[in-house]
Coordinates of C-alpha atoms and ligand atoms in Angstrom, one line a residue:
X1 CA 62.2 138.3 166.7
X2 CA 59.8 137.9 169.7
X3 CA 59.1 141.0 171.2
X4 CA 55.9 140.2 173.6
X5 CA 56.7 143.8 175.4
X6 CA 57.4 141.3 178.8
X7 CA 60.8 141.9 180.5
X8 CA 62.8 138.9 180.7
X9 CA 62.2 138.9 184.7
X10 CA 58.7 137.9 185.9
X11 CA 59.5 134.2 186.1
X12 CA 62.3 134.5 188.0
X13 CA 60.4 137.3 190.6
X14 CA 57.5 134.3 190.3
X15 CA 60.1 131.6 191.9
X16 CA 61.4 134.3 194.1
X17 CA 58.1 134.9 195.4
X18 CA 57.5 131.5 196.4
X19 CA 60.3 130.3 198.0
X20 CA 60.0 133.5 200.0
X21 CA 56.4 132.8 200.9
X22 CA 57.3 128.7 201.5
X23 CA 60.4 130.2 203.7
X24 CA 57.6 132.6 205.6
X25 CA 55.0 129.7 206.4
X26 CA 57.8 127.2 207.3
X27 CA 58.8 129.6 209.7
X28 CA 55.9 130.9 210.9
X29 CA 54.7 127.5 211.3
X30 CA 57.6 126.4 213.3
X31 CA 57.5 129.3 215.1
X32 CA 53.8 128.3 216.6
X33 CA 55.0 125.0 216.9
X34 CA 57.6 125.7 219.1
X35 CA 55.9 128.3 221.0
X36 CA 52.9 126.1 221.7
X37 CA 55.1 123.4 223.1
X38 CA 57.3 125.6 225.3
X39 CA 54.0 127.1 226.3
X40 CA 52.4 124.0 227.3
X41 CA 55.4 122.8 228.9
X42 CA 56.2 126.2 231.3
X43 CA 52.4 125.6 232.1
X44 CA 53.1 122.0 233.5
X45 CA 55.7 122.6 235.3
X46 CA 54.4 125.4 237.3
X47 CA 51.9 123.4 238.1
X48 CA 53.6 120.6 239.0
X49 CA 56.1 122.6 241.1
X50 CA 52.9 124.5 242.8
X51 CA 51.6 121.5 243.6
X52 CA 55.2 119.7 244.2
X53 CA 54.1 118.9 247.9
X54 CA 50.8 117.9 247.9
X55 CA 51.7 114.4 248.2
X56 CA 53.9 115.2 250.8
X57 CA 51.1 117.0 253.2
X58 CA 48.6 114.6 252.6
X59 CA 50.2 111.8 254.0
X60 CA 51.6 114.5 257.3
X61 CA 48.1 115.5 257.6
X62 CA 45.9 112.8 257.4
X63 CA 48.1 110.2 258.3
X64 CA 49.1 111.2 261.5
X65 CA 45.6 110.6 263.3
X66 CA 44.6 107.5 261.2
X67 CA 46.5 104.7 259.5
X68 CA 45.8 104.5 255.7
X69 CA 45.2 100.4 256.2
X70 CA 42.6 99.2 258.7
X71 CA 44.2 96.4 261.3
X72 CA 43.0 93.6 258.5
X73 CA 44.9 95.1 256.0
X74 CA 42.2 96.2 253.7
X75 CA 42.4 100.3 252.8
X76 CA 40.5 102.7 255.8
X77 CA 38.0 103.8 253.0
X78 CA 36.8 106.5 255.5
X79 CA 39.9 108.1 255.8
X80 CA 40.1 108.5 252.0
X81 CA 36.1 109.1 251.9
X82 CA 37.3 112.1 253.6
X83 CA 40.5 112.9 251.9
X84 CA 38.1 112.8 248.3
X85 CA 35.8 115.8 250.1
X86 CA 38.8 117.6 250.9
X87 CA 40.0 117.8 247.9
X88 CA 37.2 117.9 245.6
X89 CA 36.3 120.9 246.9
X90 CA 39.0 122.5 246.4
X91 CA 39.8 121.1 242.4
X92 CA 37.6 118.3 241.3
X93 CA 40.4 117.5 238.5
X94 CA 42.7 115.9 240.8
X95 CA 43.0 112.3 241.5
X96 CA 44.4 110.6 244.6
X97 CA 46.1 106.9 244.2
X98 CA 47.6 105.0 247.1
X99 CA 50.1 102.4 245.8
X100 CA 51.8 99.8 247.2
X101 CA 56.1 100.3 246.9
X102 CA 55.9 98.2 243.7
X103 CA 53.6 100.7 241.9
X104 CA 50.5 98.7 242.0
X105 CA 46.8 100.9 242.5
X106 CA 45.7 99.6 246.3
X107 CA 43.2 102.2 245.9
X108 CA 42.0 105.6 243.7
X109 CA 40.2 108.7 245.2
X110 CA 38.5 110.2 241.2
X111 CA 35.9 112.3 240.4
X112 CA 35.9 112.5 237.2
X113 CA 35.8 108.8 235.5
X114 CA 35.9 108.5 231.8
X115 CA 34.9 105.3 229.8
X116 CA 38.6 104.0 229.3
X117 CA 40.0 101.0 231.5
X118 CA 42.0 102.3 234.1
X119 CA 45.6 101.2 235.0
X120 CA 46.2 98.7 238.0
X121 CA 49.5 100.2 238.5
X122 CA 52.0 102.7 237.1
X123 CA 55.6 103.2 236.9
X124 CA 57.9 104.3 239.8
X125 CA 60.9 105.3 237.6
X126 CA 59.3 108.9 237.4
X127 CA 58.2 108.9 241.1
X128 CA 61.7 107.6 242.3
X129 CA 63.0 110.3 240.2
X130 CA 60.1 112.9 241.6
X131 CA 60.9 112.1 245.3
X132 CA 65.1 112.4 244.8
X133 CA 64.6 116.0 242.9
X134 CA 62.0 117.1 245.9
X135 CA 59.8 117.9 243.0
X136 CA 62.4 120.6 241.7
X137 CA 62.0 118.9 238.2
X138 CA 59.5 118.6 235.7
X139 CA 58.7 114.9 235.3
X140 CA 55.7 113.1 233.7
X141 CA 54.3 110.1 235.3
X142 CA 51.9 107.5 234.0
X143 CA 48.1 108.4 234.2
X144 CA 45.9 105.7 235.0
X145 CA 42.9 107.3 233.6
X146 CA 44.6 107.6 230.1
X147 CA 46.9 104.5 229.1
X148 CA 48.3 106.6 226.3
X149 CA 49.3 109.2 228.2
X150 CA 51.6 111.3 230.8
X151 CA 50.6 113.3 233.3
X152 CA 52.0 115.4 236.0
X153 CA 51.7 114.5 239.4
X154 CA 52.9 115.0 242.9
X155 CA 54.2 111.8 245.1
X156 CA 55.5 111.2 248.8
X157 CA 56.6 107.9 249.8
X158 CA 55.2 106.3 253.4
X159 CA 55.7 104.2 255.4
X160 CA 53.4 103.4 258.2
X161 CA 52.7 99.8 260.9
X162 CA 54.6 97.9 258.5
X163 CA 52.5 99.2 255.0
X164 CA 55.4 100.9 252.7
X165 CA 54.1 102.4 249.3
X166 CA 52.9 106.0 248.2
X167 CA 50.5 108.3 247.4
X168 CA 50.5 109.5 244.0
X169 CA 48.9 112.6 242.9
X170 CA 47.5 113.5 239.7
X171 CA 47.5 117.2 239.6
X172 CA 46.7 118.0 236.3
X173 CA 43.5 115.4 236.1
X174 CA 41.4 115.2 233.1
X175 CA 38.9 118.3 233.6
X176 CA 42.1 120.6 234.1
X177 CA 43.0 119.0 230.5
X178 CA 39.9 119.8 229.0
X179 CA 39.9 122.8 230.3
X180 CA 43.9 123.5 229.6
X181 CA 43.1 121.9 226.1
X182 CA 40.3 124.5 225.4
X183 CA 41.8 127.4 226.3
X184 CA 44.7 126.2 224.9
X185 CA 43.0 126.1 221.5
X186 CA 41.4 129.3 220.8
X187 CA 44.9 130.6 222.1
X188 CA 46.7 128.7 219.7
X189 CA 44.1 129.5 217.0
X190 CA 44.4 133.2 217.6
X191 CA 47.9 133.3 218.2
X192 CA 48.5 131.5 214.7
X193 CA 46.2 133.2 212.5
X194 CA 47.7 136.6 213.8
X195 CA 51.3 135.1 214.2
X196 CA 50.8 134.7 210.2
X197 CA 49.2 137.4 209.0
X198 CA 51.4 139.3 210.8
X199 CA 54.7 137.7 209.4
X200 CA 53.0 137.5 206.3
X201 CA 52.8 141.4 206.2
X202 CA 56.2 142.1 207.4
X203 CA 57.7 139.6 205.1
X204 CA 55.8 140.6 201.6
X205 CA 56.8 144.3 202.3
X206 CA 60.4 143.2 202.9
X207 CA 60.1 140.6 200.4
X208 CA 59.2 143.1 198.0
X209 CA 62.0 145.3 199.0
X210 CA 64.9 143.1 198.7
X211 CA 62.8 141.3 195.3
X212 CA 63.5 145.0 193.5
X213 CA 66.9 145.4 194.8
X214 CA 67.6 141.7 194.7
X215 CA 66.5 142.2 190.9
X216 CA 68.1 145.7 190.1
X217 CA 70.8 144.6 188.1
X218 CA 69.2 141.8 186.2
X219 CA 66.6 144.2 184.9
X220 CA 69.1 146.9 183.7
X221 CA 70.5 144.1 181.7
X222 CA 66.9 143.3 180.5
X223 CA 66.2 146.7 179.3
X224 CA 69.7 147.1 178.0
X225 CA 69.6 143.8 176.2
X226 CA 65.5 145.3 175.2
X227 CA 66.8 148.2 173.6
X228 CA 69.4 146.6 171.6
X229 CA 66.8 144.1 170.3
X230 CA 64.8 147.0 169.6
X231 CA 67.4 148.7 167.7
X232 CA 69.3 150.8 169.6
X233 CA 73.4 149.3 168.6
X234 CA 75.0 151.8 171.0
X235 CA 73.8 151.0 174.1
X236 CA 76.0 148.9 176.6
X237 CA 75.7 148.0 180.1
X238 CA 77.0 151.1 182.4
X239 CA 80.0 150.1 185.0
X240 CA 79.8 146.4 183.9
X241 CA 82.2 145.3 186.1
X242 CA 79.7 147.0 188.7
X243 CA 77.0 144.9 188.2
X244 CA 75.9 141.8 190.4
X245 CA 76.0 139.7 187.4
X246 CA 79.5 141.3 186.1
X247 CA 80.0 137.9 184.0
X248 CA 77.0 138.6 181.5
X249 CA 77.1 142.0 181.7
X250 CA 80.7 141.7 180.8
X251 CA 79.9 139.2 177.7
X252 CA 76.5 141.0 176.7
X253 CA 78.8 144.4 176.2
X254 CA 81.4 142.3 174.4
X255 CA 79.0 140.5 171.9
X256 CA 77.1 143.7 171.4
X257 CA 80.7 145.2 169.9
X258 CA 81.5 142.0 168.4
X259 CA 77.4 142.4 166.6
X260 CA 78.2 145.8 165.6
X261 CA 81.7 145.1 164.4
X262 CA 80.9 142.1 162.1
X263 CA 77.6 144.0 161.1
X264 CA 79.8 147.0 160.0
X265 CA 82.4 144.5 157.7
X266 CA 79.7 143.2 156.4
X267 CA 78.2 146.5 155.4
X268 CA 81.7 147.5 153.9
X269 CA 82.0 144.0 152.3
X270 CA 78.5 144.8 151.3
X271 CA 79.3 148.2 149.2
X272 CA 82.8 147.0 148.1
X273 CA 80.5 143.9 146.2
X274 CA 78.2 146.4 145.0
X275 CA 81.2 148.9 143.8
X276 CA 82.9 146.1 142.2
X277 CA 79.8 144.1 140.3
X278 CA 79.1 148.0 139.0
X279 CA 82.8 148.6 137.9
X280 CA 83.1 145.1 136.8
X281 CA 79.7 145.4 134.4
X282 CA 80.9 148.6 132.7
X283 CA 84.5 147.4 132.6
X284 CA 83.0 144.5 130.5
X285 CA 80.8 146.5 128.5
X286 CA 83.4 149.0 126.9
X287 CA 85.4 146.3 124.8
X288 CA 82.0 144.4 124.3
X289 CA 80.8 147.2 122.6
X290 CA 83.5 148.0 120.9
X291 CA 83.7 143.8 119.3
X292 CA 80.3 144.1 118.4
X293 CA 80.3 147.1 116.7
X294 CA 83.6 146.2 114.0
X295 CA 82.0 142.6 114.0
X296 CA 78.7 144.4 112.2
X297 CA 80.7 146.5 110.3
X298 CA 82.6 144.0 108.5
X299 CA 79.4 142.0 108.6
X300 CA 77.1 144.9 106.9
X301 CA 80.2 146.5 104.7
X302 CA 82.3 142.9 104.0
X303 CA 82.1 143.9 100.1
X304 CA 83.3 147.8 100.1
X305 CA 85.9 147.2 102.8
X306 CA 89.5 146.9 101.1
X307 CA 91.5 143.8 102.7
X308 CA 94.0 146.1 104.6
X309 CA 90.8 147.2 106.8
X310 CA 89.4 144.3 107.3
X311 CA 92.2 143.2 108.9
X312 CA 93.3 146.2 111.0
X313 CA 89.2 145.7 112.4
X314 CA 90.1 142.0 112.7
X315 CA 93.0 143.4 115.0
X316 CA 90.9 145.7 117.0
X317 CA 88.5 143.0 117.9
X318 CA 91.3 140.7 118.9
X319 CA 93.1 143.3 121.3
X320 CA 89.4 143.6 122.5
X321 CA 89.2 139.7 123.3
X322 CA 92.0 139.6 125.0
X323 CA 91.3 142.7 127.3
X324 CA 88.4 140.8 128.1
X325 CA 89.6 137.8 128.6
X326 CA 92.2 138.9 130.9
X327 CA 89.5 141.2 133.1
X328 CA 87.8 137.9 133.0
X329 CA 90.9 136.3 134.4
X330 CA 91.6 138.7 137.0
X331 CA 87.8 138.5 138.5
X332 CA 87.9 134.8 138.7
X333 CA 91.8 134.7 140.1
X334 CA 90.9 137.7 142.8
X335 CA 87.3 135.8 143.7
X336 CA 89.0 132.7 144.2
X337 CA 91.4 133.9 146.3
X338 CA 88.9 135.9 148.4
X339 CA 87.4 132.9 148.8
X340 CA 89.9 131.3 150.3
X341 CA 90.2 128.6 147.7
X342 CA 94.0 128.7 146.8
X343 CA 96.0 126.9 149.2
X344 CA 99.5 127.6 148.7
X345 CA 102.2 124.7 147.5
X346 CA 105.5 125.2 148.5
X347 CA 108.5 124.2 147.4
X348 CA 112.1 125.8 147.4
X349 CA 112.4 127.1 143.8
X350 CA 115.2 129.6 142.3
X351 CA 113.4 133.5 142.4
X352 CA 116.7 134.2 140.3
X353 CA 115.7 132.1 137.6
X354 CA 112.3 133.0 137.8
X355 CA 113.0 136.6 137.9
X356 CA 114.9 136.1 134.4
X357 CA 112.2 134.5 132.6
X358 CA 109.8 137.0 133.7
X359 CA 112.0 139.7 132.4
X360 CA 112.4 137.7 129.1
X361 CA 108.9 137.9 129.2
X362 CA 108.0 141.5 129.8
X363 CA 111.3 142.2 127.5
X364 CA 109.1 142.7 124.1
X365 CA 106.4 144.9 125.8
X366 CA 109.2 147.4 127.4
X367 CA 111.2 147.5 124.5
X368 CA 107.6 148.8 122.5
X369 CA 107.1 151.5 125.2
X370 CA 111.5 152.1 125.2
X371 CA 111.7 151.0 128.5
X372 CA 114.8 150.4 130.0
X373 CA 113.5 146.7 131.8
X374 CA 116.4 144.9 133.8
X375 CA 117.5 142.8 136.6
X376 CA 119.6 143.4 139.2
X377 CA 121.0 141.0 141.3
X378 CA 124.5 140.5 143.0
X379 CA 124.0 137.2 144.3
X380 CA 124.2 133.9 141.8
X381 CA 121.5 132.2 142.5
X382 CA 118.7 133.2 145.0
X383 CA 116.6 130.4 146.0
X384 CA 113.2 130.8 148.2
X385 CA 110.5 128.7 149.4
X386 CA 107.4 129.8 148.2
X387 CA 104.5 128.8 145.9
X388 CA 106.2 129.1 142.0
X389 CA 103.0 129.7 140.7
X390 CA 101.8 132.4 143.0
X391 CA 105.2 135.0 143.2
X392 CA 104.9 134.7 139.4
X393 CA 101.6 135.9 139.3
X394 CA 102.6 138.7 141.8
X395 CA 106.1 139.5 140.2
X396 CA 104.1 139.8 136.4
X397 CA 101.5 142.2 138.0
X398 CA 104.0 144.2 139.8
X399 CA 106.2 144.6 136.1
X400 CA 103.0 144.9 134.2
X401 CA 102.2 148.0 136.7
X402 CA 105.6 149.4 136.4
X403 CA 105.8 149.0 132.8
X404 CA 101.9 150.5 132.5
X405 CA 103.0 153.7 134.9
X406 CA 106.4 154.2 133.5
X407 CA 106.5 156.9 130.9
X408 CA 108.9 156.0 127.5
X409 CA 112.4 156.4 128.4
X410 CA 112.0 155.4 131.7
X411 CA 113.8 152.3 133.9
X412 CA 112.1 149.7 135.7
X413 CA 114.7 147.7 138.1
X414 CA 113.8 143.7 139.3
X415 CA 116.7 143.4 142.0
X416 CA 116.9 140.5 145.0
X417 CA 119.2 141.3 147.7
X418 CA 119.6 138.2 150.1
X419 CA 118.9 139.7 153.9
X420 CA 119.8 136.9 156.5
X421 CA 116.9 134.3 156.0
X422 CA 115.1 135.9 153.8
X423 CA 115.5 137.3 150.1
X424 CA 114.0 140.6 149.7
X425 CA 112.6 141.4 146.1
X426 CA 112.3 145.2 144.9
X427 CA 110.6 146.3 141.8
X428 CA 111.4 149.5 140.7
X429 CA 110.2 152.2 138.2
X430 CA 111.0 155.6 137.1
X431 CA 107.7 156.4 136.9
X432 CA 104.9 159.0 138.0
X433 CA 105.0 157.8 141.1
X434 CA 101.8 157.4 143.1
X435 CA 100.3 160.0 146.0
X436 CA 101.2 159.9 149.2
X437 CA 97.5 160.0 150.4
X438 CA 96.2 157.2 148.1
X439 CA 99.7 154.9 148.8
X440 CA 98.2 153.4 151.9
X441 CA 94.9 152.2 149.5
X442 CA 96.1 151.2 146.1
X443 CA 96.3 147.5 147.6
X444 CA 92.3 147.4 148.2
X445 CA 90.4 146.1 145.8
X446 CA 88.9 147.7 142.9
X447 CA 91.4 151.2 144.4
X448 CA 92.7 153.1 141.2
X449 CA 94.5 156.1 142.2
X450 CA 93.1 158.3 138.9
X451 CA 90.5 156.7 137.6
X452 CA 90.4 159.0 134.4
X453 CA 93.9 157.2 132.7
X454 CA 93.2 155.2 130.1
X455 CA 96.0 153.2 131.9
X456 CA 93.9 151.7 134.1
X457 CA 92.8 148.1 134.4
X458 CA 90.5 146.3 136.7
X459 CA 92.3 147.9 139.8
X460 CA 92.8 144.2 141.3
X461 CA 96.1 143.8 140.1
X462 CA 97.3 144.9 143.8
X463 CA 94.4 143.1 145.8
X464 CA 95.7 139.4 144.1
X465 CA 99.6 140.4 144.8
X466 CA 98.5 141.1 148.8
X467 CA 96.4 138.6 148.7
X468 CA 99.3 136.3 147.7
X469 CA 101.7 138.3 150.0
X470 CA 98.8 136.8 152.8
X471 CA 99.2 133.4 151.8
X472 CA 102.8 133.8 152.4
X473 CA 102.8 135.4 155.8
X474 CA 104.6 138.6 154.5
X475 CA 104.0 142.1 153.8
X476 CA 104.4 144.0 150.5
X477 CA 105.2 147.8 151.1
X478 CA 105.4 150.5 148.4
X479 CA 107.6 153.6 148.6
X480 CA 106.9 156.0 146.1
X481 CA 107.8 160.2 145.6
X482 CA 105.1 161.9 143.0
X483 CA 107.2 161.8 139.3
X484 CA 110.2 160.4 140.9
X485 CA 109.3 156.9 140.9
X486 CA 107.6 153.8 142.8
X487 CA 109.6 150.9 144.3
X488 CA 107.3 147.8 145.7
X489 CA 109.1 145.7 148.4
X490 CA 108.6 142.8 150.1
X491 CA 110.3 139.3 151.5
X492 CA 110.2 135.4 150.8
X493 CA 111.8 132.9 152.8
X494 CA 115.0 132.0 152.0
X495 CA 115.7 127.9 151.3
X496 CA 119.1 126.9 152.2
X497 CA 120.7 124.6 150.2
X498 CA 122.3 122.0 152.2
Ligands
ADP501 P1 95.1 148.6 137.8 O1 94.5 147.4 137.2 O2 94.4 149.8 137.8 O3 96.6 148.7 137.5 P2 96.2 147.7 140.3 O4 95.6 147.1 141.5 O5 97.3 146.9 139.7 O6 95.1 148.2 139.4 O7 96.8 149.1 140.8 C1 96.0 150.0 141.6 C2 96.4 151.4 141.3 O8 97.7 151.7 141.9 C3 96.6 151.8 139.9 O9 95.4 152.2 139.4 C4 97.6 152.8 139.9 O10 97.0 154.1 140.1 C5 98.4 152.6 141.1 N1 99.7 151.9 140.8 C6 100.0 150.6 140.8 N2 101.3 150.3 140.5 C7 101.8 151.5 140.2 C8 103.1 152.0 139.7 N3 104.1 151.1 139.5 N4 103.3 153.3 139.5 C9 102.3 154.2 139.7 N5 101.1 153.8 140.1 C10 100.8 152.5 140.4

């Protein structure tokens, strides 16, 4: 038995554990995800919608005094020279482009260049889409700073001595990134790290919460099944059908009384061996005795014994073999059957006939004692189907008893009364009679009801003729008044003759 002093659960809390903790970081980490993007998101667009009309005032303001195109069509640099110092001072992030009305760069107003090729032109989907909505959505737009990436921006379309295109506005330029991006950063940092720990802190404590109640059950089964192991063969699961896990609580409180059950059988089967092996031994040693002591007798005084003594010692030793031989008989008939070793044959054979033979039998032995021995039987011929050789080994037992218990001058009756389908066989004695208190044991093994009569035999007599009675699927019952009398009864199929 392994007995490591562990409960049966930590594994299982283990695996709890860490899918709860996986579950916690998943979330947690979707939780900054999502809050992050939204975040960034809500930012841009109120930006954007801030700066919605930007576009739209730079070309009412500065266009109305001067045209953006000089008369040789070339971009009026000055006018944007001037635009750039309007803005710049205000946010030196932003960039100004003025596009022709297929999207192509005519000309960029940037502070803030970076190393990476910029774009000749960008597309007008998005400002198309920026001009219907009057800015009232949040749209991205190419950058042409940053191939790779979207921006938001501001656009108005013009229209001015002939020149159509517009002016696109990047509002959130590259330092406003940078700057966005850092703050952005140590936001998202700090909002993660306490965003965990947090969730982390909350979640262990109800982790740990719903882990023990989660677990309740499972480790009253644990200690139940502990204290069992240990010893303890009365303890069940309380209110099984209670219990989360009603299933095993159910079976563990059923296999504990099946443990206990076949642990008490065998306890019985245990003594009944010993009883038996210790009644057996001494049974055996009494006529053993008595043989060897006449065989040394007439060994050691062959010369001075007279011939008529020799052979009443002869005698005594015979009667003594055959007592033993026929204990012998008994134990090795009874084991085998408790063994489960005889297999009945059956076959229809004529209890009638058989009943006669036995009496013939039996006839010499009651007639010693002056018993009355006879058979009793109304029908012709009785015919059951049974094993031959087993009812005559019951039906000789039961007369030998009767015959044994039956005091001189006494009757014992063999009668078979045909009931329906079956025949019923009764053997009957004048007898003593046998107790009521010890007529529900006299079929156990080894059970003599007075052990002091010299009458007694092995006491297994009864145990083969129930054992028999088993074979058969029948019952044998005894009805019996003290000094009046004992009749044993039971019932074989009967075969019908077609
Ligand atoms: P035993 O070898 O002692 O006869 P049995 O198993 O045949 O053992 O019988 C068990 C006990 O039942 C006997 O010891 C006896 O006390 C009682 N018994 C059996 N048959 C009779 C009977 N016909 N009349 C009275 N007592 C009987």
């Amino acid at each position: 038995m392994v007995n490591n002093g562990k409960t049966l659960t930590p594994k299982l809390i283990k695996k709890l554990w860490i899918a709860f903790i996986f579950m916690i970081v998943l979330i947690g980490a979707s939780y900054i995800f999502i809050t992050c993007y939204l975040t960034l998101n809500y930012n841009q667009a109120i930006t954007q919608r801030i700066n919605a009309k930007v576009a739209d005032h730079v070309i009412q303001e500065k266009f109305q005094n001067a045209a953006p195109f000089l008369e040789d069509g070339t971009v009026n640099k000055a006018l944007f020279g001037d635009l750039m110092h309007d803005m710049m001072a205000v946010n030196r992030g932003i960039e100004v482009y003025l596009l022709d009305k297929h999207g192509a760069i005519l000309y960029s107003v940037v502070l803030e260049h970076n190393t990476n090729e910029p774009l000749n032109s960008v597309a007008l989907e998005p400002i198309n889409r920026f001009i219907e909505t009057k800015g009232e959505e949040f749209i991205l737009g190419d950058d042409p700073l940053n191939a790779d990436e979207q921006n938001i921006f501001s656009a108005a379309p013009f229209s001015i001595d002939g020149h159509q295109g517009y002016i696109y506005i990047i509002v959130a330029g590259k330092q406003l990134a940078q700057i966005s991006d850092s703050l952005f950063g140590s936001y998202f940092t700090k909002l993660s790290i306490g965003a965990i720990v947090l969730t982390m802190v909350f979640a262990a404590m109800i982790g740990v919460l719903s882990i023990w109640f989660l677990t309740k059950n499972l480790r009253l089964i644990t200690q139940t099944v502990r204290k069992f192991q240990e010893g303890d063969l009365d303890i069940r699961i309380k209110n099984p059908e209670q219990s989360d896990i009603e299933v095993v609580a159910l079976s563990f409180n059923e296999m504990a009384d099946t443990i206990v059950d076949n642990m008490d059988k065998m306890k019985s089967v245990d003594n009944l061996r010993r009883e038996l092996i210790a009644n057996v031994s001494h049974d055996l040693r009494t006529p053993l005795a008595v043989l060897k002591g006449y065989i040394e007798t007439l060994q050691i005084k062959k010369d001075s014994l007279t011939e008529s003594q020799k052979q009443e010692y002869l005698q005594i030793t015979h009667n003594n073999i055959d007592k033993l031989s026929s204990l012998i008989n008994q134990l090795f008939e009874y084991s085998k059957l408790e063994a489960e070793q005889v297999t009945p044959i059956k076959e229809p054979f004529s209890i009638t006939e058989l009943s006669h033979d036995l009496i013939a039998k039996f006839k010499l032995l009651a007639e010693k004692k002056e018993i009355q021995l006879q058979i009793d039987n109304p029908e012709e011929n009785c015919m059951v189907y049974a094993d031959i050789g087993l009812v005559e080994r019951a039906l000789q037992n039961l007369i030998e008893n009767a015959i044994k218990y039956t005091e001189p001058n006494g009757k014992v009756t063999l009668s078979l009364v045909k009931m329906g389908k079956q025949i019923e066989i009764n053997i009957t004695d004048t007898g003593n009679g046998i107790p009521v208190n010890d007529q529900p044991f006299i079929f156990d093994r080894y059970k003599q009801v007075n052990k002091s009569t010299q009458k007694q035999g092995l006491g297994l007599g009864l145990a083969i003729v129930k054992k028999i009675m088993d074979l058969h699927d029948t019952t044998i019952v005894v009805l019996s008044e003290p000094y009046e009398g004992s009749s044993f009864i039971f019932k074989l199929p009967a075969y019908q003759l077609q």
